[in-house]
CSV table of C-alpha atoms and ligand atoms in Angstrom, one decimal:
chain,number,residue,atom,x,y,z
A,18,MET,CA,-63.2,-63.9,-10.7
A,19,PRO,CA,-64.3,-63.5,-7.1
A,20,THR,CA,-64.6,-60.0,-5.9
A,21,GLN,CA,-63.2,-59.5,-2.4
A,22,ILE,CA,-64.4,-56.8,-0.1
A,23,GLU,CA,-63.1,-56.2,3.3
A,24,ASN,CA,-65.2,-54.6,5.9
A,25,VAL,CA,-63.7,-53.5,9.2
A,26,PHE,CA,-65.5,-52.7,12.3
A,27,PRO,CA,-63.8,-50.7,15.0
A,28,ALA,CA,-64.5,-51.5,18.6
A,29,SER,CA,-63.2,-49.3,21.4
A,30,ARG,CA,-62.3,-50.3,24.8
A,31,THR,CA,-60.2,-47.7,26.5
A,32,GLY,CA,-60.3,-45.2,23.7
A,33,ARG,CA,-58.3,-46.6,20.9
A,34,THR,CA,-58.0,-50.3,20.7
A,35,THR,CA,-59.1,-53.4,18.9
A,36,ALA,CA,-61.1,-54.0,15.8
A,37,TRP,CA,-62.0,-57.0,13.6
A,38,ALA,CA,-62.5,-57.5,9.9
A,39,VAL,CA,-65.0,-59.5,8.1
A,40,THR,CA,-63.9,-60.5,4.7
A,41,ALA,CA,-66.6,-61.1,2.1
A,42,VAL,CA,-65.9,-63.1,-0.9
A,43,VAL,CA,-68.6,-62.6,-3.5
A,44,ALA,CA,-68.8,-64.8,-6.5
A,45,GLY,CA,-69.1,-63.3,-9.9
A,46,SER,CA,-67.2,-60.6,-11.7
A,47,THR,CA,-69.8,-57.9,-11.4
A,48,LEU,CA,-69.1,-54.9,-9.2
A,49,VAL,CA,-70.5,-55.1,-5.7
A,50,ALA,CA,-71.3,-52.3,-3.4
A,51,THR,CA,-69.8,-52.7,0.1
A,52,ALA,CA,-73.3,-52.2,1.6
A,53,ALA,CA,-74.6,-55.3,-0.1
A,54,LEU,CA,-72.4,-57.9,1.4
A,55,ALA,CA,-73.2,-61.4,0.4
A,56,PRO,CA,-72.8,-64.5,2.6
A,57,ALA,CA,-69.7,-66.7,2.8
A,58,ARG,CA,-67.7,-64.6,5.2
A,59,ALA,CA,-64.8,-65.6,7.4
A,60,ALA,CA,-64.0,-63.6,10.5
A,61,GLU,CA,-60.3,-62.6,10.7
A,62,PRO,CA,-58.4,-60.2,12.8
A,63,ILE,CA,-57.5,-56.9,11.4
A,64,PHE,CA,-54.9,-54.3,12.3
A,65,GLU,CA,-53.5,-52.6,15.3
A,66,PRO,CA,-54.3,-48.8,15.3
A,67,TRP,CA,-52.7,-46.9,12.4
A,68,ARG,CA,-51.0,-44.6,14.9
A,69,ASP,CA,-49.2,-47.5,16.6
A,70,ALA,CA,-47.8,-48.8,13.3
A,71,ALA,CA,-46.9,-45.3,12.2
A,72,ASP,CA,-45.0,-44.7,15.5
A,73,ARG,CA,-42.6,-47.4,14.6
A,74,HIS,CA,-41.8,-45.5,11.4
A,75,GLY,CA,-41.4,-42.2,13.3
A,76,VAL,CA,-44.4,-40.7,11.5
A,77,THR,CA,-47.9,-39.6,12.6
A,78,THR,CA,-51.3,-40.3,11.2
A,79,GLY,CA,-53.5,-37.3,11.2
A,80,PHE,CA,-57.1,-36.4,10.4
A,81,ALA,CA,-59.1,-33.2,10.0
A,82,LEU,CA,-61.5,-32.9,12.9
A,83,SER,CA,-64.8,-31.1,12.9
A,84,PRO,CA,-65.6,-31.2,16.6
A,85,ALA,CA,-69.4,-31.3,16.0
A,86,HIS,CA,-69.0,-34.8,14.8
A,87,LEU,CA,-67.4,-36.1,18.0
A,88,GLY,CA,-70.9,-36.8,19.5
A,89,ASP,CA,-71.2,-39.5,16.9
A,90,PRO,CA,-69.8,-42.7,18.5
A,91,GLY,CA,-68.7,-44.2,15.2
A,92,TYR,CA,-66.8,-41.1,14.2
A,93,ARG,CA,-65.3,-40.8,17.7
A,94,ALA,CA,-64.2,-44.4,17.9
A,95,ILE,CA,-62.1,-44.1,14.7
A,96,ALA,CA,-60.8,-40.6,15.7
A,97,GLU,CA,-59.5,-41.9,18.9
A,98,ARG,CA,-58.2,-45.2,17.7
A,99,GLU,CA,-56.3,-44.4,14.5
A,100,PHE,CA,-54.8,-41.0,14.7
A,101,SER,CA,-51.8,-39.4,16.4
A,102,LEU,CA,-52.3,-36.0,14.9
A,103,VAL,CA,-55.3,-33.7,14.8
A,104,VAL,CA,-55.9,-30.7,12.6
A,105,ALA,CA,-59.0,-28.5,12.7
A,106,GLU,CA,-60.9,-28.8,9.4
A,107,ASN,CA,-62.3,-25.3,9.8
A,108,ALA,CA,-62.1,-24.2,13.5
A,109,MET,CA,-58.8,-22.4,13.4
A,110,LYS,CA,-59.4,-20.5,10.1
A,111,TRP,CA,-59.7,-16.7,10.1
A,112,ASP,CA,-63.4,-16.6,9.7
A,113,ALA,CA,-63.9,-19.0,12.7
A,114,THR,CA,-61.4,-17.3,15.0
A,115,GLU,CA,-61.6,-13.6,14.2
A,116,PRO,CA,-64.9,-12.9,12.4
A,117,SER,CA,-64.7,-9.2,13.2
A,118,ARG,CA,-61.6,-7.2,13.9
A,119,GLY,CA,-60.2,-7.9,17.4
A,120,THR,CA,-63.1,-10.1,18.4
A,121,PHE,CA,-61.9,-13.7,18.8
A,122,THR,CA,-64.0,-16.8,19.1
A,123,TRP,CA,-62.3,-19.8,20.3
A,124,GLY,CA,-65.1,-22.3,21.1
A,125,GLN,CA,-64.5,-24.8,18.3
A,126,ALA,CA,-60.8,-24.3,18.1
A,127,ASP,CA,-60.4,-25.0,21.8
A,128,GLN,CA,-62.5,-28.2,21.3
A,129,VAL,CA,-60.1,-29.4,18.7
A,130,ALA,CA,-57.1,-28.6,20.9
A,131,ALA,CA,-58.7,-30.3,23.9
A,132,PHE,CA,-59.4,-33.4,21.8
A,133,ALA,CA,-55.8,-33.6,20.7
A,134,GLU,CA,-54.7,-33.2,24.2
A,135,SER,CA,-57.0,-35.8,25.6
A,136,ASN,CA,-56.1,-38.3,22.9
A,137,ASP,CA,-52.4,-37.8,23.3
A,138,ALA,CA,-52.2,-36.6,19.7
A,139,GLU,CA,-50.2,-33.8,18.1
A,140,LEU,CA,-52.1,-30.6,17.2
A,141,TYR,CA,-51.5,-29.2,13.8
A,142,GLY,CA,-52.5,-25.6,13.1
A,143,HIS,CA,-54.4,-24.7,10.0
A,144,THR,CA,-54.2,-21.9,9.0
A,145,LEU,CA,-53.1,-18.4,9.7
A,146,VAL,CA,-53.0,-16.5,6.4
A,147,TRP,CA,-55.2,-17.6,3.6
A,148,HIS,CA,-57.3,-16.0,0.9
A,149,SER,CA,-60.3,-18.2,1.6
A,150,GLN,CA,-62.6,-18.4,4.6
A,151,LEU,CA,-61.3,-14.9,5.2
A,152,PRO,CA,-63.8,-12.4,6.5
A,153,GLY,CA,-64.9,-9.5,4.3
A,154,TRP,CA,-63.5,-6.9,6.7
A,155,VAL,CA,-59.9,-8.2,6.0
A,156,GLU,CA,-60.6,-8.6,2.3
A,157,SER,CA,-61.5,-4.9,2.0
A,158,ILE,CA,-58.4,-3.5,3.5
A,159,SER,CA,-56.2,-1.6,1.0
A,160,ASP,CA,-53.8,0.2,3.2
A,161,PRO,CA,-50.5,-1.8,3.6
A,162,ASP,CA,-49.8,-0.6,7.2
A,163,GLU,CA,-53.3,-1.4,8.3
A,164,LEU,CA,-53.3,-4.9,6.6
A,165,ARG,CA,-49.9,-5.7,8.1
A,166,THR,CA,-51.1,-4.7,11.6
A,167,VAL,CA,-54.2,-6.8,11.1
A,168,MET,CA,-52.2,-9.8,9.9
A,169,TYR,CA,-49.8,-9.5,12.8
A,170,ASP,CA,-52.5,-9.2,15.3
A,171,HIS,CA,-54.2,-12.2,14.0
A,172,ILE,CA,-51.0,-14.3,14.0
A,173,ASP,CA,-50.2,-13.1,17.5
A,174,ALA,CA,-53.7,-14.0,18.9
A,175,VAL,CA,-54.2,-17.3,17.2
A,176,ALA,CA,-50.7,-18.8,17.1
A,177,GLY,CA,-50.1,-17.2,20.5
A,178,ARG,CA,-53.1,-18.9,22.1
A,179,TYR,CA,-52.0,-22.3,21.0
A,180,ALA,CA,-48.3,-21.7,21.3
A,181,ASP,CA,-47.8,-24.5,23.9
A,182,GLN,CA,-49.9,-27.0,22.0
A,183,VAL,CA,-49.5,-26.6,18.2
A,184,ASP,CA,-46.6,-28.6,16.9
A,185,ALA,CA,-46.7,-27.1,13.4
A,186,TRP,CA,-48.6,-24.3,11.7
A,187,ASP,CA,-49.7,-23.8,8.1
A,188,VAL,CA,-48.7,-20.2,8.3
A,189,VAL,CA,-49.6,-19.4,4.7
A,190,ASN,CA,-52.0,-21.5,2.7
A,191,GLU,CA,-52.4,-21.7,-1.0
A,192,LEU,CA,-50.3,-18.8,-2.1
A,193,TRP,CA,-49.8,-20.0,-5.6
A,194,GLU,CA,-51.8,-20.0,-8.9
A,195,GLY,CA,-51.5,-23.2,-11.0
A,196,ASP,CA,-48.9,-21.6,-13.3
A,197,GLY,CA,-46.6,-20.9,-10.4
A,198,SER,CA,-47.4,-17.2,-10.2
A,199,ARG,CA,-48.5,-15.6,-6.9
A,200,ARG,CA,-52.2,-15.8,-6.2
A,201,GLN,CA,-53.6,-12.4,-6.1
A,202,SER,CA,-55.0,-12.6,-2.5
A,203,VAL,CA,-55.5,-9.4,-0.6
A,204,PHE,CA,-52.2,-10.0,1.2
A,205,GLN,CA,-50.3,-10.4,-2.1
A,206,ARG,CA,-52.0,-7.3,-3.7
A,207,VAL,CA,-51.6,-5.0,-0.8
A,208,LEU,CA,-48.3,-6.2,0.8
A,209,GLY,CA,-46.5,-7.7,-2.2
A,210,ASP,CA,-44.3,-10.8,-2.3
A,211,GLY,CA,-42.8,-10.1,1.1
A,212,TYR,CA,-45.9,-10.9,3.0
A,213,VAL,CA,-45.0,-14.6,3.2
A,214,ALA,CA,-41.7,-13.9,5.0
A,215,GLU,CA,-43.4,-11.4,7.2
A,216,ALA,CA,-46.0,-13.9,8.2
A,217,LEU,CA,-43.5,-16.6,8.9
A,218,THR,CA,-41.3,-14.2,11.0
A,219,ARG,CA,-44.2,-13.1,13.0
A,220,ALA,CA,-45.4,-16.6,13.6
A,221,ARG,CA,-42.0,-17.5,14.9
A,222,GLN,CA,-42.3,-14.8,17.5
A,223,ALA,CA,-45.9,-15.8,18.4
A,224,ALA,CA,-45.2,-19.5,18.7
A,225,PRO,CA,-41.5,-20.1,19.0
A,226,GLY,CA,-41.9,-23.8,19.6
A,227,ALA,CA,-44.0,-24.5,16.5
A,228,ASP,CA,-42.7,-25.6,13.2
A,229,LEU,CA,-43.7,-23.2,10.4
A,230,CYS,CA,-45.0,-24.5,7.1
A,231,LEU,CA,-46.3,-23.4,3.8
A,232,ASN,CA,-49.1,-25.5,2.4
A,233,ASP,CA,-50.7,-25.9,-1.0
A,234,TYR,CA,-52.6,-28.1,-3.4
A,235,SER,CA,-51.6,-29.5,-6.8
A,236,THR,CA,-48.0,-29.3,-5.7
A,237,ASP,CA,-47.8,-33.1,-5.3
A,238,ALA,CA,-46.1,-33.6,-8.6
A,239,ILE,CA,-43.1,-31.9,-10.0
A,240,ASN,CA,-44.8,-29.1,-11.9
A,241,ALA,CA,-44.7,-25.3,-12.3
A,242,LYS,CA,-46.6,-24.7,-9.1
A,243,SER,CA,-44.5,-27.0,-6.9
A,244,THR,CA,-41.3,-25.6,-8.5
A,245,ALA,CA,-42.4,-22.1,-7.6
A,246,MET,CA,-42.9,-23.4,-4.0
A,247,TYR,CA,-39.5,-25.0,-4.1
A,248,ASP,CA,-37.8,-21.9,-5.3
A,249,LEU,CA,-39.5,-19.8,-2.6
A,250,VAL,CA,-38.5,-22.2,0.2
A,251,ALA,CA,-34.9,-22.1,-1.1
A,252,ASP,CA,-34.9,-18.3,-1.1
A,253,LEU,CA,-36.5,-18.1,2.4
A,254,LEU,CA,-33.9,-20.5,3.8
A,255,ASP,CA,-31.1,-18.4,2.1
A,256,ASP,CA,-32.5,-15.3,3.6
A,257,GLY,CA,-32.7,-16.8,7.1
A,258,VAL,CA,-36.5,-16.6,7.2
A,259,PRO,CA,-38.0,-19.2,9.6
A,260,ILE,CA,-39.4,-22.0,7.5
A,261,ASP,CA,-39.5,-25.6,8.7
A,262,CYS,CA,-41.9,-27.5,6.6
A,263,VAL,CA,-44.0,-27.8,3.5
A,264,GLY,CA,-47.4,-29.3,3.3
A,265,PHE,CA,-48.7,-31.1,0.3
A,266,GLN,CA,-52.5,-31.2,0.4
A,267,SER,CA,-52.9,-34.2,-1.9
A,268,HIS,CA,-56.6,-33.8,-2.7
A,269,LEU,CA,-56.3,-36.5,-5.4
A,270,ILE,CA,-58.5,-38.0,-8.1
A,271,VAL,CA,-58.6,-41.8,-8.1
A,272,GLY,CA,-55.9,-43.3,-10.3
A,273,GLN,CA,-53.9,-40.1,-10.4
A,274,VAL,CA,-51.2,-40.2,-7.8
A,275,PRO,CA,-48.4,-38.4,-9.7
A,276,GLY,CA,-45.5,-40.5,-10.8
A,277,THR,CA,-43.1,-37.8,-9.4
A,278,PHE,CA,-44.8,-37.7,-6.0
A,279,GLN,CA,-42.0,-39.2,-4.0
A,280,GLN,CA,-39.3,-37.4,-6.0
A,281,ASN,CA,-41.0,-34.2,-5.4
A,282,LEU,CA,-41.2,-34.7,-1.6
A,283,GLN,CA,-37.6,-35.7,-1.6
A,284,ARG,CA,-36.4,-32.5,-3.4
A,285,PHE,CA,-38.0,-30.4,-0.7
A,286,ALA,CA,-36.6,-32.6,2.0
A,287,ASP,CA,-33.2,-32.2,0.4
A,288,LEU,CA,-33.5,-28.4,0.9
A,289,GLY,CA,-33.6,-29.0,4.6
A,290,VAL,CA,-37.3,-28.8,5.5
A,291,ASP,CA,-39.8,-31.4,6.7
A,292,VAL,CA,-42.6,-32.5,4.3
A,293,ARG,CA,-46.0,-33.8,5.2
A,294,ILE,CA,-49.1,-35.0,3.3
A,295,THR,CA,-51.6,-32.6,4.9
A,296,GLU,CA,-55.1,-33.1,3.4
A,297,LEU,CA,-55.2,-36.5,1.7
A,298,ASP,CA,-58.4,-37.6,0.1
A,299,VAL,CA,-58.9,-39.5,-3.2
A,300,ARG,CA,-62.2,-38.7,-4.9
A,301,MET,CA,-64.1,-40.6,-7.6
A,302,ASP,CA,-67.4,-40.5,-9.4
A,303,VAL,CA,-70.3,-41.6,-7.2
A,304,PRO,CA,-71.8,-44.1,-6.6
A,305,ALA,CA,-68.4,-45.7,-6.3
A,306,SER,CA,-67.7,-48.9,-8.1
A,307,ALA,CA,-65.8,-51.7,-6.4
A,308,ALA,CA,-63.1,-51.3,-9.0
A,309,ASP,CA,-62.6,-47.6,-8.1
A,310,LEU,CA,-62.5,-48.5,-4.4
A,311,GLN,CA,-59.7,-50.9,-5.1
A,312,ARG,CA,-57.9,-48.2,-7.2
A,313,GLN,CA,-58.4,-45.8,-4.4
A,314,ALA,CA,-56.8,-48.3,-2.0
A,315,ALA,CA,-53.8,-48.5,-4.3
A,316,ASP,CA,-53.6,-44.7,-4.3
A,317,TYR,CA,-53.7,-44.4,-0.5
A,318,ARG,CA,-51.0,-47.1,-0.3
A,319,ALA,CA,-48.8,-45.2,-2.8
A,320,VAL,CA,-49.1,-42.0,-0.9
A,321,VAL,CA,-48.2,-43.5,2.4
A,322,GLU,CA,-45.3,-45.5,0.9
A,323,ALA,CA,-44.0,-42.3,-0.7
A,324,CYS,CA,-44.0,-40.5,2.6
A,325,LEU,CA,-42.3,-43.4,4.4
A,326,ALA,CA,-39.6,-43.5,1.7
A,327,VAL,CA,-38.7,-39.9,2.4
A,328,ASP,CA,-36.8,-39.4,5.7
A,329,ARG,CA,-38.1,-35.9,6.4
A,330,CYS,CA,-41.7,-36.8,5.7
A,331,THR,CA,-43.5,-36.4,9.1
A,332,GLY,CA,-46.6,-38.3,8.2
A,333,VAL,CA,-49.9,-38.3,6.4
A,334,THR,CA,-53.1,-36.5,7.4
A,335,VAL,CA,-56.4,-37.5,5.9
A,336,TRP,CA,-58.9,-34.7,5.3
A,337,GLY,CA,-61.7,-36.2,7.4
A,338,ILE,CA,-62.6,-39.7,8.4
A,339,ASP,CA,-65.6,-40.9,6.6
A,340,ASP,CA,-67.5,-40.3,3.3
A,341,GLY,CA,-70.5,-39.0,5.2
A,342,HIS,CA,-68.5,-36.0,6.5
A,343,SER,CA,-66.3,-35.0,3.6
A,344,TRP,CA,-65.9,-31.7,1.9
A,345,VAL,CA,-65.6,-33.4,-1.5
A,346,PRO,CA,-69.3,-33.8,-2.6
A,347,ASP,CA,-70.0,-30.2,-1.7
A,348,VAL,CA,-67.2,-28.9,-3.9
A,349,PHE,CA,-66.8,-31.4,-6.7
A,350,SER,CA,-70.1,-32.2,-8.2
A,351,GLY,CA,-70.9,-35.9,-8.7
A,352,GLN,CA,-67.8,-36.9,-6.8
A,353,GLY,CA,-67.2,-38.3,-3.4
A,354,ALA,CA,-66.3,-41.6,-1.6
A,355,ALA,CA,-62.9,-40.0,-1.0
A,356,LEU,CA,-62.0,-41.2,2.5
A,357,PRO,CA,-61.0,-44.5,4.1
A,358,TRP,CA,-64.3,-45.1,5.9
A,359,ASP,CA,-67.7,-45.1,4.3
A,360,ALA,CA,-70.6,-43.1,5.6
A,361,GLN,CA,-71.6,-45.9,8.0
A,362,TYR,CA,-68.0,-45.9,9.4
A,363,GLN,CA,-67.3,-49.2,7.7
A,364,ALA,CA,-63.6,-49.4,6.7
A,365,LYS,CA,-63.0,-49.4,2.9
A,366,PRO,CA,-60.2,-51.1,1.1
A,367,ALA,CA,-58.2,-47.8,1.5
A,368,TYR,CA,-58.2,-48.4,5.3
A,369,THR,CA,-56.5,-51.8,4.8
A,370,ALA,CA,-54.1,-50.3,2.2
A,371,VAL,CA,-52.9,-47.7,4.7
A,372,ALA,CA,-52.5,-50.2,7.5
A,373,GLU,CA,-50.5,-52.5,5.2
A,374,ALA,CA,-48.4,-49.7,4.0
A,375,LEU,CA,-47.6,-48.9,7.6
A,376,ASP,CA,-46.8,-52.5,8.3
A,377,ALA,CA,-49.5,-52.6,10.9
A,378,ARG,CA,-49.6,-55.8,12.8
A,379,PRO,CA,-52.7,-57.9,13.0
A,380,ASP,CA,-54.8,-57.1,16.0
A,381,ASP,CA,-56.3,-60.3,17.1
A,382,ALA,CA,-56.3,-59.6,20.8
A,383,GLY,CA,-60.0,-58.8,20.9
A,384,PRO,CA,-61.5,-56.6,23.6
A,385,THR,CA,-60.2,-57.0,27.1
A,386,PRO,CA,-62.4,-55.1,29.4
A,387,SER,CA,-63.3,-57.1,32.5
A,388,PRO,CA,-66.2,-59.2,31.4
A,389,THR,CA,-69.4,-58.8,33.4
A,390,PRO,CA,-71.1,-62.2,33.2
A,391,THR,CA,-74.8,-62.3,33.1
A,392,SER,CA,-76.7,-64.6,35.3
A,393,GLY,CA,-79.3,-67.2,34.6
A,394,PRO,CA,-80.5,-70.7,35.4
A,395,VAL,CA,-77.8,-73.3,35.9
A,396,ASP,CA,-79.2,-75.7,33.3
A,397,ALA,CA,-78.8,-73.2,30.5
A,398,GLU,CA,-77.3,-74.4,27.3
A,399,CYS,CA,-75.4,-71.2,26.6
A,400,THR,CA,-73.0,-69.0,28.4
A,401,VAL,CA,-72.6,-65.4,27.5
A,402,THR,CA,-70.1,-62.8,28.6
A,403,TRP,CA,-71.1,-59.3,27.9
A,404,SER,CA,-69.0,-56.2,28.4
A,405,HIS,CA,-69.2,-52.5,27.5
A,406,ALA,CA,-66.4,-50.1,26.8
A,407,ALA,CA,-68.1,-46.7,27.3
A,408,TRP,CA,-67.3,-43.1,26.4
A,409,GLY,CA,-69.4,-40.0,26.8
A,410,THR,CA,-72.5,-40.8,24.8
A,411,GLY,CA,-71.8,-44.3,23.5
A,412,TYR,CA,-70.3,-47.6,24.1
A,413,THR,CA,-69.0,-50.6,22.3
A,414,GLY,CA,-70.5,-53.9,23.5
A,415,SER,CA,-68.5,-57.1,23.2
A,416,VAL,CA,-70.4,-60.3,23.4
A,417,THR,CA,-69.0,-63.9,23.6
A,418,ILE,CA,-71.5,-66.7,23.2
A,419,THR,CA,-70.6,-70.2,24.1
A,420,ASN,CA,-72.6,-73.3,23.3
A,421,SER,CA,-72.4,-75.0,26.7
A,422,GLY,CA,-75.0,-77.7,25.7
A,423,ALA,CA,-74.4,-81.1,24.2
A,424,GLU,CA,-76.0,-80.4,20.8
A,425,ALA,CA,-74.5,-78.4,18.0
A,426,TRP,CA,-76.3,-75.3,16.8
A,427,SER,CA,-76.9,-75.0,13.1
A,428,SER,CA,-78.1,-71.4,13.6
A,429,TRP,CA,-78.6,-69.2,16.6
A,430,GLU,CA,-80.5,-66.1,17.6
A,431,LEU,CA,-79.6,-64.1,20.7
A,432,THR,CA,-82.3,-62.0,22.4
A,433,THR,CA,-82.0,-59.6,25.3
A,434,THR,CA,-83.3,-56.4,26.8
A,435,LEU,CA,-81.1,-53.3,26.5
A,436,PRO,CA,-81.2,-51.4,29.8
A,437,GLY,CA,-81.9,-47.7,30.4
A,438,GLY,CA,-82.7,-46.4,26.9
A,439,GLN,CA,-79.6,-47.7,25.2
A,440,VAL,CA,-79.9,-47.5,21.4
A,441,LEU,CA,-78.2,-49.8,19.0
A,442,GLN,CA,-76.2,-47.9,16.3
A,443,GLN,CA,-74.4,-50.7,14.4
A,444,GLY,CA,-73.2,-54.2,15.0
A,445,TRP,CA,-70.9,-56.7,13.4
A,446,SER,CA,-70.5,-60.5,13.0
A,447,ALA,CA,-74.3,-60.9,13.3
A,448,ASP,CA,-77.5,-59.4,12.0
A,449,TRP,CA,-78.5,-56.9,14.7
A,450,SER,CA,-81.8,-55.2,15.3
A,451,GLN,CA,-83.6,-53.5,18.0
A,452,THR,CA,-87.4,-53.2,18.6
A,453,GLY,CA,-88.3,-51.1,21.6
A,454,SER,CA,-85.7,-52.3,24.2
A,455,THR,CA,-85.5,-55.8,22.8
A,456,LEU,CA,-82.2,-56.4,21.1
A,457,THR,CA,-81.8,-59.3,18.7
A,458,ALA,CA,-78.6,-60.7,17.0
A,459,SER,CA,-78.9,-63.5,14.6
A,460,ASN,CA,-76.0,-65.5,13.2
A,461,ALA,CA,-74.3,-64.4,10.0
A,462,ALA,CA,-73.9,-67.2,7.4
A,463,TRP,CA,-70.3,-67.8,8.3
A,464,ASN,CA,-70.8,-68.3,12.1
A,465,ALA,CA,-74.1,-70.1,12.1
A,466,SER,CA,-72.7,-73.5,13.2
A,467,VAL,CA,-71.5,-73.7,16.7
A,468,ALA,CA,-70.3,-77.0,18.0
A,469,PRO,CA,-70.7,-77.9,21.7
A,470,GLY,CA,-68.0,-75.9,23.6
A,471,GLY,CA,-67.6,-73.6,20.6
A,472,THR,CA,-67.8,-69.8,20.9
A,473,VAL,CA,-68.9,-66.9,18.8
A,474,GLN,CA,-67.7,-63.3,19.3
A,475,ILE,CA,-70.0,-60.5,18.2
A,476,GLY,CA,-70.1,-56.8,18.9
A,477,TYR,CA,-72.0,-53.6,18.5
A,478,ASN,CA,-72.0,-49.9,19.1
A,479,ALA,CA,-74.8,-48.2,21.0
A,480,ALA,CA,-75.7,-44.7,22.2
A,481,HIS,CA,-76.5,-44.2,25.9
A,482,THR,CA,-77.7,-41.4,28.1
A,483,GLY,CA,-75.9,-42.4,31.2
A,484,ASP,CA,-76.9,-46.0,31.9
A,485,THR,CA,-74.1,-48.2,30.5
A,486,SER,CA,-75.0,-51.3,32.4
A,487,VAL,CA,-75.0,-54.7,30.6
A,488,PRO,CA,-78.1,-56.7,29.9
A,489,THR,CA,-79.0,-59.3,32.5
A,490,ASP,CA,-81.5,-61.6,30.7
A,491,VAL,CA,-79.8,-63.0,27.6
A,492,ALA,CA,-81.2,-66.0,25.7
A,493,VAL,CA,-80.0,-67.9,22.8
A,494,ASN,CA,-82.6,-69.8,20.7
A,495,GLY,CA,-85.1,-69.1,23.4
A,496,SER,CA,-82.9,-70.8,26.1
A,497,PRO,CA,-81.7,-68.5,28.9
A,498,CYS,CA,-77.9,-68.2,29.2
A,499,HIS,CA,-75.7,-67.8,32.2
B,7,XIL,C1,-62.3,-27.1,3.4
B,7,XIL,C2,-63.2,-27.8,4.5
B,7,XIL,O1,-63.0,-29.2,4.4
B,7,XIL,C3,-64.6,-27.5,4.2
B,7,XIL,O2,-65.4,-27.9,5.3
B,7,XIL,C4,-64.8,-25.9,4.1
B,7,XIL,O3,-66.1,-25.6,3.8
B,7,XIL,C5,-63.9,-25.4,3.0
B,7,XIL,O4,-62.5,-25.8,3.3
B,7,XIL,N1,-57.7,-26.8,1.2
B,7,XIL,C6,-57.6,-26.4,2.5
B,7,XIL,C7,-58.7,-26.8,3.5
B,7,XIL,O5,-56.5,-25.9,2.9
B,7,XIL,O6,-58.8,-25.8,4.5
B,7,XIL,C8,-60.0,-26.9,2.8
B,7,XIL,O7,-60.9,-27.3,3.7
B,7,XIL,C9,-59.9,-27.9,1.6
B,7,XIL,C10,-58.9,-27.4,0.6
């Protein structure tokens, strides 16, 4: 049985745009790591951005952002291309925003809000009242009046600051124990059951335009915990307490999407609240096997399909982008590989599964920045167009090589000099390397042969420090191109 592995390489032009896939068909039934791709590849177009496909379903695709990673071009390209909703992975939590009483620190949270704004994405607020990542000074309060004042001040400051930007807040996070009893957080112990309604009511005042949600984990199935949530939401609605939405974290284990997932979402929707998958990841034992990566893809697909099947499901948020920046290995020993991109930002089967579940269209347009032709002698046997789509610290280079001679090539090697300290990060559709400022791209097995008049498209990402100019001295097989 052949094992099929799809690798997808995003390429940005004006922010979020085009990407291509390379499909590797590897003979033999043994498991194959995605990093060890064998030959016999065929280039094929992949998908339009997730967010564009999701738009047609009236849902958003979200991701948890840690702004420190935005300097990494691979991370940033995916963040900009695929997602129409942004949530702070940590930056809006209590310990980040109010580490000591009345002293607020907004640096990271503002960066998250600014990224959402600049990328025309919704901003999701996470989270106002939670037992975890809660500073010790709050934890130690035992006087109800004092704790209520502190909770209200925090909600006023944080929800108030982003009142014009945040579309929905996780007002209270993780209020349940697994058996459906209330978690004994400081808020529960000191203020009693009513703290949830108090927090929601205060949040409505602080951010009147935001939807107000409760959010929890292990509530994805119909079980004691989700039923406790369900009963609470019904009571809150009966009592006229502002509650608009429920978040289902969906930190899942591979192969374990609950059979009642969709039915569970639907019963909340039937109460009259929106639902959302808020923190999706699907973890597995690492190193990941190809079989588990395929099962993971099926799980991602099932989650997206469940959301799309429920009218009031507003979308799916992935808890990160890539396996190199995921909370999973830090918390679940021996587990990881939980996200749709691997640590090198290569798309995993889960990426494709989500795109397909969203009915994403193939994206075969290729990059369309104005090409900047390079110059060279007129008798060259090759023509090259080279363009860069740049952002702050990186760019995506798109290169089209044409065999303009009379002889077919059975293999090819492109060489050039990268201007101004540009540094290759990753490339696709060729074997790329850089030595000093010399950049080399050699054919992959599947695009080695180029007939006269034939073209090859390759691309790469690079870091820059200001000079984003294209190379001017390109050669193929030692022959200068124009
Ligand atoms: C996690 C973050 O991803 C980590 O970086 C941090 O160290 C701990 O918190 N449920 C939640 C999220 O609601 O806020 C948690 O995020 C993951 C579990």
